[in-house]
Amino acid sequence: AAPAGRRDMAAWARAVRGLLLDVSGVLYDSGGDGGVPIAGSAEAVRRIKASGLKLRFCTNETQATREKFVKKLQGMGFDISVSEVTAPAPAACRILKERSLRPHLLVHNDLVPEFAEIDKSNPNCVVIGDAAENFTYANLNEAFRVLIGMEKPVLISLGRGRYYKETDGLKLDVGAYMKALEYACDVEAEVVGKPSKMFFESALAEMGVPPQQAIMIGDDIVNDVGGAQQCGMRALQVRTGKYRPCDENHPHVKPDAYVSNLAEAVDIILQQL
Amino acid sequence: AAPAGRRDMAAWARAVRGLLLDVSGVLYDSGGDGGVPIAGSAEAVRRIKASGLKLRFCTNETQATREKFVKKLQGMGFDISVSEVTAPAPAACRILKERSLRPHLLVHNDLVPEFAEIDKSNPNCVVIGDAAENFTYANLNEAFRVLIGMEKPVLISLGRGRYYKETDGLKLDVGAYMKALEYACDVEAEVVGKPSKMFFESALAEMGVPPQQAIMIGDDIVNDVGGAQQCGMRALQVRTGKYRPCDENHPHVKPDAYVSNLAEAVDIILQQL
């Protein structure tokens, strides 16, 4: 007999018209050499596309432009294009343009080209991403001085992750540095990226599917599963990537079902169609 | 006619038996070349000592050992000795010994000798101070990994300041980095230093004066004035150092009186004796 979550899933998966896939930890595991694909995921993406379901990749990746990121995934055998990716940097660019904001950037060098068309003179906000090696004492002080010099500081954060794992160990993610600047300037950051509702909504709009007919598949209990559910979607947690058994006891978030990996999720969903 | 706060002060200052003085911003202004004394402050310290009042210097300074710090002040003409200084690092050492904690240190190089007698092997806590140039991406990741690797992370922070001013501009203080680690590890730091009640209490104990008979004199509305008042002391804010006019509209903290500088505070207090 299938576990309870799975029997329910067979029922609600029938209504599905679109899938949102997290990338790191679902399609591949990141690491020093660019990472390795997760077994069965490339084939699973092909099967989704063949099924006629709408598909969107929804990532908080901010260490590279979408072009570079997509090229890496194509090299691993994934059928993916830039136009299918929802990522924080382009979403932030839309916000900057709408509100006439000129950012001081504290981001990874490889992300800077995403902001090529944005006026960065005489900054009136700070945009922080996972800057990695660019999180130096000098760069943090500089971003802080720009913020504290504003009458009403505006801090935009590309995600709010706590930390992530690379081949050489755990690394502090953008959320930790966001908190440092929030505290120093007594300001609350605006988060662009998962788990922000607006971010999921723009991914759904790009697919043209309402939340009730979409499923999010991710490895992050808070940013993927919790964020998508807040938006009215069903959400599956894969037991790959950063998944840890203790996630299953999370005090606030419960996935609609667990799956071993993306391949198994796609098996179950496609059986219902 | 004296302002209202001053008339009251004349009354309650009669009961005073001991003074706690903040150092940076009260005795001197810090800066690139070691800083400059504030006019009248060296003479004011001598007058306090001649009056028979008990005196204690209560600082959150963690960029140097007390020895080095005191030597700098003596060089500016202050009558001060190491045994008269209450500072976070020695207070932290007492806590580490009492609780058999072995720290991983993320502090300024010049503070390390304060921890000379502490066992730092196989760390079971992290002590963070104003590490300045030592707040590198690598060092922050290392402190984070030590914390996240513990079953129950213990983070001890030497103060919780947001930022401070140096001759070359504003700098993020230890509190900002404390917040980053707190968020990443989902832990609350134990703060040693002002405004911690325990820290003021140990300064009072060292003077042998109860809080009702002590006055704190400082330039920081939250860490000096608010912290001392929480402890049952009266507190004066000087209009030197990091004092800003907007401090006088602080939503939670109101000093018992304002004074132009330390010299004026000592004038008024000694007149009542």
XYZ file of N, CA and C in Angstrom, chain B residues 10-100:
273
model
N 20.580 67.807 40.650
C 21.201 68.367 41.850
C 20.729 67.602 43.081
N 19.457 67.165 43.043
C 18.921 66.427 44.187
C 19.499 65.016 44.265
N 19.362 64.236 43.191
C 19.770 62.830 43.295
C 21.269 62.641 43.259
N 22.010 63.614 42.729
C 23.464 63.448 42.664
C 24.084 63.477 44.064
N 23.321 64.023 45.043
C 23.856 64.064 46.422
C 24.151 62.668 46.973
N 23.355 61.677 46.532
C 23.483 60.320 47.080
C 24.617 59.517 46.428
N 25.259 60.097 45.420
C 26.192 59.304 44.615
C 27.463 58.942 45.387
N 27.903 57.679 45.177
C 29.150 57.236 45.795
C 30.139 56.714 44.754
N 29.631 56.454 43.539
C 30.543 55.930 42.516
C 30.113 56.331 41.114
N 31.077 56.469 40.232
C 30.802 56.809 38.834
C 31.339 55.724 37.906
N 30.521 55.392 36.903
C 30.982 54.517 35.814
C 31.142 55.393 34.579
N 32.319 55.378 33.980
C 32.549 56.182 32.781
C 32.749 55.298 31.560
N 31.967 55.580 30.519
C 32.296 55.037 29.208
C 33.597 55.718 28.772
N 34.314 55.102 27.846
C 35.641 55.636 27.496
C 35.625 56.329 26.129
N 35.369 55.530 25.051
C 35.380 56.130 23.711
C 34.175 57.063 23.569
N 34.422 58.319 23.206
C 33.343 59.295 23.072
C 33.095 60.083 24.347
N 33.713 59.665 25.457
C 33.573 60.392 26.728
C 34.944 60.936 27.150
N 35.952 60.045 27.157
C 37.311 60.498 27.453
C 38.022 60.980 26.186
N 37.813 60.252 25.081
C 38.530 60.588 23.850
C 37.704 60.182 22.637
N 38.060 60.738 21.489
C 37.454 60.309 20.222
C 38.440 59.420 19.494
N 38.005 58.203 19.139
C 38.907 57.256 18.484
C 39.118 57.644 17.026
N 40.168 57.149 16.445
C 40.454 57.479 15.051
C 41.741 56.827 14.605
N 42.164 57.155 13.401
C 43.304 56.512 12.759
C 44.581 56.520 13.592
N 44.939 57.670 14.124
C 46.211 57.782 14.847
C 46.079 57.444 16.323
N 45.028 56.720 16.698
C 44.832 56.369 18.099
C 43.819 57.273 18.762
N 43.492 58.389 18.141
C 42.447 59.255 18.669
C 42.962 60.479 19.396
N 42.015 61.342 19.797
C 42.372 62.588 20.499
C 41.505 62.734 21.744
N 42.107 63.246 22.850
C 41.317 63.427 24.081
C 40.240 64.490 23.894
N 39.131 64.340 24.604
C 38.065 65.348 24.582
C 38.414 66.408 25.632
N 38.308 67.658 25.244
C 38.759 68.763 26.098
C 38.139 68.676 27.493
N 38.994 68.767 28.513
C 38.522 68.791 29.900
C 38.359 67.427 30.545
N 38.409 66.337 29.741
C 38.112 65.014 30.290
C 39.235 64.483 31.185
N 40.502 64.734 30.831
C 41.613 64.235 31.654
C 41.573 64.912 33.023
N 41.339 66.223 33.023
C 41.218 66.976 34.278
C 40.002 66.479 35.082
N 38.903 66.161 34.401
C 37.689 65.679 35.075
C 37.958 64.355 35.791
N 38.718 63.459 35.149
C 39.048 62.173 35.789
C 39.871 62.419 37.053
N 40.825 63.326 36.964
C 41.641 63.643 38.161
C 40.775 64.204 39.287
N 39.808 65.051 38.951
C 38.934 65.645 39.978
C 38.049 64.583 40.635
N 37.585 63.613 39.836
C 36.783 62.518 40.425
C 37.636 61.772 41.446
N 38.850 61.449 41.068
C 39.725 60.669 41.968
C 40.032 61.462 43.242
N 40.244 62.758 43.101
C 40.556 63.598 44.267
C 39.351 63.745 45.196
N 38.134 63.551 44.638
C 36.915 63.778 45.426
C 36.628 62.642 46.401
N 37.255 61.500 46.182
C 36.956 60.343 47.024
C 35.837 59.473 46.473
N 35.184 59.888 45.384
C 34.181 59.025 44.742
C 34.886 57.797 44.168
N 34.147 56.663 44.199
C 34.676 55.475 43.515
C 34.548 55.687 42.010
N 35.435 55.070 41.263
C 35.457 55.284 39.814
C 35.784 53.987 39.090
N 35.066 53.767 37.993
C 35.304 52.574 37.179
C 35.099 52.951 35.716
N 36.008 52.489 34.852
C 35.865 52.711 33.413
C 35.170 51.487 32.823
N 34.094 51.717 32.105
C 33.247 50.612 31.639
C 33.130 50.727 30.121
N 33.855 49.866 29.408
C 33.995 50.012 27.947
C 33.604 48.737 27.206
N 33.156 48.886 25.987
C 32.935 47.731 25.112
C 34.101 47.520 24.155
N 35.192 48.202 24.392
C 36.374 48.110 23.522
C 36.864 46.661 23.410
N 36.951 46.165 22.176
C 37.477 44.802 21.978
C 38.470 44.759 20.825
N 39.063 45.888 20.485
C 40.073 45.852 19.423
C 41.489 45.815 19.991
N 41.605 45.765 21.317
C 42.941 45.700 21.921
C 42.819 45.120 23.318
N 43.916 44.601 23.838
C 43.936 44.187 25.241
C 43.762 45.429 26.114
N 43.343 45.200 27.372
C 43.223 46.340 28.287
C 44.572 47.031 28.456
N 45.667 46.260 28.508
C 47.006 46.838 28.687
C 47.294 47.882 27.601
N 47.042 47.483 26.370
C 47.352 48.361 25.243
C 46.426 49.582 25.235
N 45.188 49.316 25.534
C 44.148 50.343 25.559
C 44.476 51.400 26.626
N 44.839 50.928 27.813
C 45.154 51.818 28.934
C 46.417 52.624 28.638
N 47.394 51.985 28.030
C 48.635 52.678 27.685
C 48.342 53.849 26.739
N 47.452 53.599 25.777
C 47.076 54.661 24.834
C 46.464 55.845 25.577
N 45.566 55.544 26.542
C 44.895 56.614 27.290
C 45.869 57.351 28.207
N 46.791 56.606 28.811
C 47.810 57.255 29.653
C 48.629 58.234 28.810
N 48.918 57.799 27.572
C 49.679 58.656 26.662
C 48.955 59.962 26.341
N 47.621 59.938 26.469
C 46.837 61.166 26.232
C 46.687 61.991 27.512
N 47.267 61.477 28.609
C 47.214 62.263 29.845
C 46.173 61.801 30.855
N 45.573 60.635 30.631
C 44.552 60.161 31.568
C 45.172 59.371 32.718
N 44.655 59.599 33.922
C 45.044 58.826 35.107
C 44.151 57.585 35.145
N 44.644 56.495 34.575
C 43.849 55.268 34.434
C 44.787 54.074 34.517
N 44.309 52.984 35.163
C 45.120 51.763 35.202
C 44.259 50.572 34.787
N 44.911 49.477 34.399
C 44.204 48.290 33.916
C 43.191 47.795 34.940
N 43.552 47.876 36.227
C 42.672 47.321 37.264
C 41.387 48.140 37.421
N 41.317 49.295 36.813
C 40.105 50.127 36.917
C 39.154 49.939 35.733
N 39.503 49.042 34.798
C 38.748 48.913 33.552
C 37.876 47.648 33.543
N 36.593 47.800 33.288
C 35.701 46.662 33.041
C 35.480 46.577 31.534
N 35.881 45.439 30.951
C 35.819 45.274 29.491
C 35.280 43.877 29.165
N 34.719 43.701 27.958
C 34.054 42.430 27.633
C 34.958 41.193 27.651
N 36.206 41.327 27.169
C 37.018 40.111 27.015
C 37.283 39.422 28.364
N 37.739 40.138 29.408
C 37.937 39.461 30.689
C 36.632 38.905 31.263
N 35.515 39.629 31.027
C 34.222 39.120 31.496
C 33.881 37.819 30.771
N 34.176 37.765 29.483
C 33.928 36.538 28.713
C 34.807 35.404 29.226
N 36.061 35.719 29.546
C 36.972 34.683 30.067
C 36.421 34.059 31.346
N 35.855 34.879 32.229
C 35.261 34.325 33.459
C 34.138 33.356 33.129
N 33.286 33.739 32.158
C 32.166 32.872 31.761
C 32.679 31.576 31.144
N 33.698 31.681 30.292
C 34.258 30.490 29.632
C 34.783 29.511 30.670
N 35.483 30.048 31.680
C 36.043 29.176 32.727
C 34.935 28.537 33.557
N 33.967 29.352 33.973
C 32.874 28.845 34.814
C 32.119 27.708 34.144
N 31.936 27.823 32.807
C 31.096 26.846 32.106
C 31.915 25.853 31.298
N 33.237 25.806 31.542
C 34.122 24.878 30.820
C 33.930 24.977 29.305
